[in-house]
JSON list of C-alpha atoms in Angstrom, two decimals:
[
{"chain": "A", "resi": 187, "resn": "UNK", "atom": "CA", "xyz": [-20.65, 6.08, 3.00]},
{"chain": "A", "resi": 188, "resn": "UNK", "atom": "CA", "xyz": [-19.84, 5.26, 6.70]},
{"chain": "A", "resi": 189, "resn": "UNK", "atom": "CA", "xyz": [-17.95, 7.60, 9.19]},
{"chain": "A", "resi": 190, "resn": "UNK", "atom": "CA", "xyz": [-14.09, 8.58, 7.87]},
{"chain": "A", "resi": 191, "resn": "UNK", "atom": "CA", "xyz": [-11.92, 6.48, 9.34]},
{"chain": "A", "resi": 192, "resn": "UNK", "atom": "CA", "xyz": [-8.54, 8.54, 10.00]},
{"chain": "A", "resi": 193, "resn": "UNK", "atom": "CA", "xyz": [-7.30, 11.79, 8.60]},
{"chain": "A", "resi": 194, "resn": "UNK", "atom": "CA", "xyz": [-7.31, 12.72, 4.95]},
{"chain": "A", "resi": 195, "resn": "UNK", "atom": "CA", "xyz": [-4.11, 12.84, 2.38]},
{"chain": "A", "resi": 196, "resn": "UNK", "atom": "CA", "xyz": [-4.07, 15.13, -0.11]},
{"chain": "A", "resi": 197, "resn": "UNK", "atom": "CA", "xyz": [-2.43, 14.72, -3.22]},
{"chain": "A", "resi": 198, "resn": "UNK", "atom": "CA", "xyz": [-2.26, 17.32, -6.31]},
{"chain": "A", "resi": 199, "resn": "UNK", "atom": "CA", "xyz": [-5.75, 18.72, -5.65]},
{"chain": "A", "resi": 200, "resn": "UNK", "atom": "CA", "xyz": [-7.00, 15.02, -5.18]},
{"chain": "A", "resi": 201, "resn": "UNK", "atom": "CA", "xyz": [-8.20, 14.24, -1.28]},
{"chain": "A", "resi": 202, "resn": "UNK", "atom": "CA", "xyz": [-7.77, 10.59, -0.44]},
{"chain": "A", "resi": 203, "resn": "UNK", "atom": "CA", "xyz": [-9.53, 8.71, 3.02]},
{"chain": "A", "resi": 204, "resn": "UNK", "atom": "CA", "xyz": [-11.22, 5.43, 4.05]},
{"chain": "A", "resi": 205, "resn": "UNK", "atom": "CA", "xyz": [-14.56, 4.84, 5.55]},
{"chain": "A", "resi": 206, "resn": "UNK", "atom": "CA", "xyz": [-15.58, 2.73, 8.10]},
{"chain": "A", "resi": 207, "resn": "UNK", "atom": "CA", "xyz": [-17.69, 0.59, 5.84]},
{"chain": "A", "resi": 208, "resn": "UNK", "atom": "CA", "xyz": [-14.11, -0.47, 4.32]},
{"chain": "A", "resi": 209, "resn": "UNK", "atom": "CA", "xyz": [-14.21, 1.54, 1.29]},
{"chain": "A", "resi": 210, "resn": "UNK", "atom": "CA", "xyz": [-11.55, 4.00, -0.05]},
{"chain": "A", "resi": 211, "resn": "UNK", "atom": "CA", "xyz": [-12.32, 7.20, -1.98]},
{"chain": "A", "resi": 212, "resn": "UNK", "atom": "CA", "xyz": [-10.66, 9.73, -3.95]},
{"chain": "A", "resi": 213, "resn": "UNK", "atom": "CA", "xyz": [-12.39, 13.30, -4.28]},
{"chain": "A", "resi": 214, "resn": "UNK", "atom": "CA", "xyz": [-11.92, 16.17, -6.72]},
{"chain": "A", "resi": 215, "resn": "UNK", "atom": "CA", "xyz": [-10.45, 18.78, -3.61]},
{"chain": "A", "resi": 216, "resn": "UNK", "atom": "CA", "xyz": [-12.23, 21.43, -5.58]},
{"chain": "A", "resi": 217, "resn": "UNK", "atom": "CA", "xyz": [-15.89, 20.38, -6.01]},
{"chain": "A", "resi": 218, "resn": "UNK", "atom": "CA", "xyz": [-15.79, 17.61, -4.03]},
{"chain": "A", "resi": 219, "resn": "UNK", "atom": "CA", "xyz": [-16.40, 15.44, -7.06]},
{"chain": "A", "resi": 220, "resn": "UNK", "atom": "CA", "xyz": [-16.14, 11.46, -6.44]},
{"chain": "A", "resi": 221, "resn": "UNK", "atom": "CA", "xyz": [-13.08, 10.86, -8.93]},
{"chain": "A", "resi": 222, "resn": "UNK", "atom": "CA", "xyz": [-13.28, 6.75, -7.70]},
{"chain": "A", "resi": 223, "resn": "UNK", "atom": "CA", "xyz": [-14.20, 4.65, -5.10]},
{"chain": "A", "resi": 224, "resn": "UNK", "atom": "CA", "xyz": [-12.21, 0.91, -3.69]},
{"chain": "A", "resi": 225, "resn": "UNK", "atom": "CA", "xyz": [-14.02, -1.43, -1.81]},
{"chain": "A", "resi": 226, "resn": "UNK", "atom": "CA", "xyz": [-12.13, -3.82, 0.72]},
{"chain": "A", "resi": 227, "resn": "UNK", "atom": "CA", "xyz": [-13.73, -7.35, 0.53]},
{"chain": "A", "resi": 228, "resn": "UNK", "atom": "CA", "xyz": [-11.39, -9.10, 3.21]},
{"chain": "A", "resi": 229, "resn": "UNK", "atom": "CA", "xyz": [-10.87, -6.54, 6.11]},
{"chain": "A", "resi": 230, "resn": "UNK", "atom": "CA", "xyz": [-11.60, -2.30, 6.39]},
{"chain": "A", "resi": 231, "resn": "UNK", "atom": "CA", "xyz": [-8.90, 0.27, 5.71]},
{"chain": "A", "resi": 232, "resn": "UNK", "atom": "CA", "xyz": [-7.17, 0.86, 8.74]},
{"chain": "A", "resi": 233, "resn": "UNK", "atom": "CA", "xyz": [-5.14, 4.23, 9.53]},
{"chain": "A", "resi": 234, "resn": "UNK", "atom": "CA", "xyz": [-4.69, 7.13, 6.94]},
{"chain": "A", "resi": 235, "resn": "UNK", "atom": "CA", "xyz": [-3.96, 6.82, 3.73]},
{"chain": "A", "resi": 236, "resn": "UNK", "atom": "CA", "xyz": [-0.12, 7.84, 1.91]},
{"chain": "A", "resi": 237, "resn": "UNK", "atom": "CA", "xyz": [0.29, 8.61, -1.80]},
{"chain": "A", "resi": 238, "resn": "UNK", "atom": "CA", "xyz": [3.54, 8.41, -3.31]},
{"chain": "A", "resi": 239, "resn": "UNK", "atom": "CA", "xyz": [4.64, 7.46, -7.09]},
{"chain": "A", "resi": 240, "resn": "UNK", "atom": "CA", "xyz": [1.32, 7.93, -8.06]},
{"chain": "A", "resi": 241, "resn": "UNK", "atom": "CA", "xyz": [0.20, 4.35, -5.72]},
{"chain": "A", "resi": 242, "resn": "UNK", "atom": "CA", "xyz": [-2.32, 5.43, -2.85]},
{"chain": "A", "resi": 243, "resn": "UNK", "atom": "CA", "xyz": [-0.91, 2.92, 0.39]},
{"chain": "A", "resi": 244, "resn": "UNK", "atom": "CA", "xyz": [-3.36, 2.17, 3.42]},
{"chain": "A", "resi": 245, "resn": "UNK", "atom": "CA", "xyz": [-3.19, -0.60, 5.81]},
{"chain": "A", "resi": 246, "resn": "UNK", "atom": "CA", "xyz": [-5.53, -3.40, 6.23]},
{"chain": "A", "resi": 247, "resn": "UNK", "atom": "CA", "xyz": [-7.56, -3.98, 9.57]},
{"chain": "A", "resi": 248, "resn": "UNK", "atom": "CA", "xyz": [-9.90, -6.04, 11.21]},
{"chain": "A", "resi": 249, "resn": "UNK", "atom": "CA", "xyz": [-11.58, -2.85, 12.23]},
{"chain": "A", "resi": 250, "resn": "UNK", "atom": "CA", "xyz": [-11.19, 0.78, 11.93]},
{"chain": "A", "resi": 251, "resn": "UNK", "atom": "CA", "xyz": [-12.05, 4.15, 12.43]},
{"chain": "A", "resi": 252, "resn": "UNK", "atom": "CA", "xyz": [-13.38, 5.28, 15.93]},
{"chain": "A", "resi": 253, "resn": "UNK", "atom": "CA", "xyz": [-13.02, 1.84, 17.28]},
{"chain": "A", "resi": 254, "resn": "UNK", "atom": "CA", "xyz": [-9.90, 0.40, 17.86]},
{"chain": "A", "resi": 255, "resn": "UNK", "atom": "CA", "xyz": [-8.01, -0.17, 14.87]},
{"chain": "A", "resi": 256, "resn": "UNK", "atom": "CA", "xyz": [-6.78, -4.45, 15.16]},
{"chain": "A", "resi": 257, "resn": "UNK", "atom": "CA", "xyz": [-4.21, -4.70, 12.60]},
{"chain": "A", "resi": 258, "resn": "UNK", "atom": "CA", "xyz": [-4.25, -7.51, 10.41]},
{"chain": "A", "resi": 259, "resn": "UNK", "atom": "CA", "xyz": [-1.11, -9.16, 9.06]},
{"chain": "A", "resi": 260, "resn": "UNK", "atom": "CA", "xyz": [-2.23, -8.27, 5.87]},
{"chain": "A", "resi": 261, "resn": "UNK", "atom": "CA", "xyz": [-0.63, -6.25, 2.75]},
{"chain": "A", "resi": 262, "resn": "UNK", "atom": "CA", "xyz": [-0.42, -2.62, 2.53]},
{"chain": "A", "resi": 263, "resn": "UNK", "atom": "CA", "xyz": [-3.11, -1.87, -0.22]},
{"chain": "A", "resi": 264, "resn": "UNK", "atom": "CA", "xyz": [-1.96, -0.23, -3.35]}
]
């Protein structure tokens, strides 16, 4: 796994964040767990992740994480 990229969301004892290697994980907040892992194939994650109506949104970047986050005119990722 790369360096987070952004600040966690967490969601009914389920902690949601992207990596800089473009990847987006979900973790049991309890043990730590990995519950599943989505890999971007286009661009990284870029910002924080949101969960609502059970759909986990980020937005899609060029780059992301410590370096400066180039947003793409690409889809939120659901």
């Amino acid at each position: 796994m790369g360096a987070v990229a952004g600040s966690a969301a967490v969601v009914d004892g389920v902690v949601y964040f992207a990596s800089e290697d473009g990847r987006l994980f979900a973790l049991d907040a309890k043990s730590g767990n990995q519950k599943w892992v989505a890999s971007f194939s286009r661009h990284r994650p870029c910002g924080s992740p949101a969960v609502a109506y059970g759909v986990v949104f980020i937005g899609e970047g060029a780059r992301g994480g410590h370096e400066a986050g180039v947003m793409s005119a690409g889809p939120l990722v659901g």
